[in-house]
Amino acid sequence: NFGTPLGDRWNPGPSFIAGDAAAAMVITTEPGFAQVLSAHSATISEAEELHRCGEPMFPPTVTTGRGFDPTARFEAFHKELRGAPNWDLAAMFQQKPEECVRQTLSEAGIDLKDVARVVITHCSKDEAEAQFMGVLRLPLSSSTWDYGRTVGHLGAADHLVSLDHLLSSGQVGPGDYLLLMGLAPGVTYSCAVIKILSTPPWLSDGERGSDD
């Protein structure tokens, strides 16, 4: 929920619009409609201040009543970066995601060409292309961006609601492999591969094909 007055929900940052949602998923060793085949994370520790620059690490500023302004933090980071030692941040933002994806696909025993859809963090078109689909060298249409742009960034719920949308709208089904890609402060990239085994039990025949 992005209802706090400490943040501007309509202008929260340069690459997303905030939305509200709730989502949950049960991961178990019991049989289910999908199987998690692999998961992997990669961290760009050199870019930790990207989401925090100009702010103390502790205490969190929102606990002291100070407003949350990601744009100001990004601008402060890039200003500071201009005077920093010469290290190629752009190269790291290309290399680390590629390594994360490669490792995740390898552990799942599949190739990128086997992936039916890529489920990504809800963000702007530019961000989706730069941080996710550009890394994969795949068109934006292979991702869930077109749906995510209609509901906004839902925090940790992004991938779950997009997965539910793909299933309920009939865009993926049994036998399909999905690649999930996420980006979080830290900066951390995370990937997972899941395989759809069967139609989820909550989707009746009447609900399939819906865009709701």
PDB file of N, CA, C and O in Angstrom, residues 15-16 47-55 68-70 73-74 77 93 127 183-188:
ATOM      1  N   SER A  15      10.827   5.937 -12.771  1.00  0.00           N
ATOM      2  CA  SER A  15      10.602   4.756 -13.612  1.00  0.00           C
ATOM      3  C   SER A  15       9.364   3.940 -13.243  1.00  0.00           C
ATOM      4  O   SER A  15       9.186   2.838 -13.748  1.00  0.00           O
ATOM      5  N   PHE A  16       8.494   4.477 -12.380  1.00  0.00           N
ATOM      6  CA  PHE A  16       7.296   3.704 -12.044  1.00  0.00           C
ATOM      7  C   PHE A  16       6.214   4.598 -11.467  1.00  0.00           C
ATOM      8  O   PHE A  16       6.461   5.701 -11.008  1.00  0.00           O
ATOM      9  N   ALA A  47      26.442  -0.252  -6.404  1.00  0.00           N
ATOM     10  CA  ALA A  47      25.327   0.662  -6.680  1.00  0.00           C
ATOM     11  C   ALA A  47      24.330   0.721  -5.523  1.00  0.00           C
ATOM     12  O   ALA A  47      23.203   1.161  -5.697  1.00  0.00           O
ATOM     13  N   GLU A  48      24.759   0.317  -4.332  1.00  0.00           N
ATOM     14  CA  GLU A  48      23.837   0.306  -3.187  1.00  0.00           C
ATOM     15  C   GLU A  48      23.208   1.670  -2.940  1.00  0.00           C
ATOM     16  O   GLU A  48      22.037   1.790  -2.602  1.00  0.00           O
ATOM     17  N   GLU A  49      24.002   2.726  -3.130  1.00  0.00           N
ATOM     18  CA  GLU A  49      23.483   4.062  -2.835  1.00  0.00           C
ATOM     19  C   GLU A  49      22.531   4.604  -3.893  1.00  0.00           C
ATOM     20  O   GLU A  49      21.973   5.693  -3.719  1.00  0.00           O
ATOM     21  N   LEU A  50      22.342   3.874  -4.979  1.00  0.00           N
ATOM     22  CA  LEU A  50      21.430   4.332  -6.032  1.00  0.00           C
ATOM     23  C   LEU A  50      20.059   4.666  -5.468  1.00  0.00           C
ATOM     24  O   LEU A  50      19.429   5.655  -5.863  1.00  0.00           O
ATOM     25  N   HIS A  51      19.562   3.856  -4.541  1.00  0.00           N
ATOM     26  CA  HIS A  51      18.232   4.063  -3.971  1.00  0.00           C
ATOM     27  C   HIS A  51      18.269   4.760  -2.609  1.00  0.00           C
ATOM     28  O   HIS A  51      17.235   4.937  -1.970  1.00  0.00           O
ATOM     29  N   ARG A  52      19.491   5.142  -2.140  1.00  0.00           N
ATOM     30  CA  ARG A  52      19.610   5.687  -0.786  1.00  0.00           C
ATOM     31  C   ARG A  52      20.471   6.943  -0.713  1.00  0.00           C
ATOM     32  O   ARG A  52      20.576   7.572   0.347  1.00  0.00           O
ATOM     33  N   CYS A  53      21.097   7.345  -1.784  1.00  0.00           N
ATOM     34  CA  CYS A  53      22.100   8.405  -1.740  1.00  0.00           C
ATOM     35  C   CYS A  53      21.544   9.692  -1.112  1.00  0.00           C
ATOM     36  O   CYS A  53      20.441  10.141  -1.437  1.00  0.00           O
ATOM     37  N   GLY A  54      22.331  10.263  -0.227  1.00  0.00           N
ATOM     38  CA  GLY A  54      21.901  11.468   0.463  1.00  0.00           C
ATOM     39  C   GLY A  54      21.123  11.186   1.725  1.00  0.00           C
ATOM     40  O   GLY A  54      20.741  12.112   2.449  1.00  0.00           O
ATOM     41  N   GLU A  55      20.868   9.912   2.012  1.00  0.00           N
ATOM     42  CA  GLU A  55      20.104   9.513   3.192  1.00  0.00           C
ATOM     43  C   GLU A  55      20.978   8.635   4.088  1.00  0.00           C
ATOM     44  O   GLU A  55      21.803   7.852   3.603  1.00  0.00           O
ATOM     45  N   PHE A  68       9.769  10.468   1.420  1.00  0.00           N
ATOM     46  CA  PHE A  68      10.493   9.542   0.548  1.00  0.00           C
ATOM     47  C   PHE A  68      10.512  10.113  -0.857  1.00  0.00           C
ATOM     48  O   PHE A  68       9.467  10.282  -1.479  1.00  0.00           O
ATOM     49  N   ASP A  69      11.706  10.425  -1.367  1.00  0.00           N
ATOM     50  CA  ASP A  69      11.838  11.047  -2.686  1.00  0.00           C
ATOM     51  C   ASP A  69      12.906  10.306  -3.497  1.00  0.00           C
ATOM     52  O   ASP A  69      14.083  10.686  -3.499  1.00  0.00           O
ATOM     53  N   PRO A  70      12.522   9.214  -4.208  1.00  0.00           N
ATOM     54  CA  PRO A  70      13.493   8.436  -4.982  1.00  0.00           C
ATOM     55  C   PRO A  70      14.207   9.256  -6.044  1.00  0.00           C
ATOM     56  O   PRO A  70      15.396   9.054  -6.291  1.00  0.00           O
ATOM     57  N   ARG A  73      17.108  11.049  -4.679  1.00  0.00           N
ATOM     58  CA  ARG A  73      18.178  10.103  -4.352  1.00  0.00           C
ATOM     59  C   ARG A  73      18.941   9.691  -5.607  1.00  0.00           C
ATOM     60  O   ARG A  73      20.171   9.597  -5.594  1.00  0.00           O
ATOM     61  N   PHE A  74      18.213   9.411  -6.686  1.00  0.00           N
ATOM     62  CA  PHE A  74      18.864   9.032  -7.932  1.00  0.00           C
ATOM     63  C   PHE A  74      19.758  10.169  -8.442  1.00  0.00           C
ATOM     64  O   PHE A  74      20.887   9.939  -8.895  1.00  0.00           O
ATOM     65  N   PHE A  77      22.871  10.429  -6.409  1.00  0.00           N
ATOM     66  CA  PHE A  77      23.782   9.323  -6.713  1.00  0.00           C
ATOM     67  C   PHE A  77      24.576   9.604  -7.984  1.00  0.00           C
ATOM     68  O   PHE A  77      25.796   9.431  -8.035  1.00  0.00           O
ATOM     69  N   PHE A  93      25.537  -3.260 -14.858  1.00  0.00           N
ATOM     70  CA  PHE A  93      24.095  -3.443 -14.969  1.00  0.00           C
ATOM     71  C   PHE A  93      23.727  -4.320 -16.165  1.00  0.00           C
ATOM     72  O   PHE A  93      22.590  -4.756 -16.274  1.00  0.00           O
ATOM     73  N   GLU A 127      12.590   1.557 -18.580  1.00  0.00           N
ATOM     74  CA  GLU A 127      13.209   0.702 -17.556  1.00  0.00           C
ATOM     75  C   GLU A 127      13.063  -0.768 -17.919  1.00  0.00           C
ATOM     76  O   GLU A 127      13.992  -1.558 -17.757  1.00  0.00           O
ATOM     77  N   LEU A 183      14.164  -6.632  -9.903  1.00  0.00           N
ATOM     78  CA  LEU A 183      15.231  -5.705  -9.536  1.00  0.00           C
ATOM     79  C   LEU A 183      14.819  -5.001  -8.253  1.00  0.00           C
ATOM     80  O   LEU A 183      13.698  -4.521  -8.135  1.00  0.00           O
ATOM     81  N   ALA A 184      15.729  -4.955  -7.275  1.00  0.00           N
ATOM     82  CA  ALA A 184      15.405  -4.350  -5.992  1.00  0.00           C
ATOM     83  C   ALA A 184      16.594  -3.538  -5.489  1.00  0.00           C
ATOM     84  O   ALA A 184      17.735  -3.741  -5.931  1.00  0.00           O
ATOM     85  N   PRO A 185      16.343  -2.612  -4.554  1.00  0.00           N
ATOM     86  CA  PRO A 185      17.454  -1.854  -3.972  1.00  0.00           C
ATOM     87  C   PRO A 185      18.510  -2.795  -3.418  1.00  0.00           C
ATOM     88  O   PRO A 185      18.208  -3.882  -2.941  1.00  0.00           O
ATOM     89  N   GLY A 186      19.739  -2.331  -3.510  1.00  0.00           N
ATOM     90  CA  GLY A 186      20.815  -3.185  -2.998  1.00  0.00           C
ATOM     91  C   GLY A 186      22.129  -3.060  -3.760  1.00  0.00           C
ATOM     92  O   GLY A 186      23.149  -2.958  -3.144  1.00  0.00           O
ATOM     93  N   VAL A 187      22.171  -3.080  -5.101  1.00  0.00           N
ATOM     94  CA  VAL A 187      21.096  -3.382  -6.048  1.00  0.00           C
ATOM     95  C   VAL A 187      21.114  -4.877  -6.301  1.00  0.00           C
ATOM     96  O   VAL A 187      22.180  -5.444  -6.522  1.00  0.00           O
ATOM     97  N   THR A 188      19.961  -5.529  -6.270  1.00  0.00           N
ATOM     98  CA  THR A 188      19.896  -6.967  -6.416  1.00  0.00           C
ATOM     99  C   THR A 188      18.984  -7.360  -7.566  1.00  0.00           C
ATOM    100  O   THR A 188      17.860  -6.869  -7.678  1.00  0.00           O
TER     101      THR A 188
END
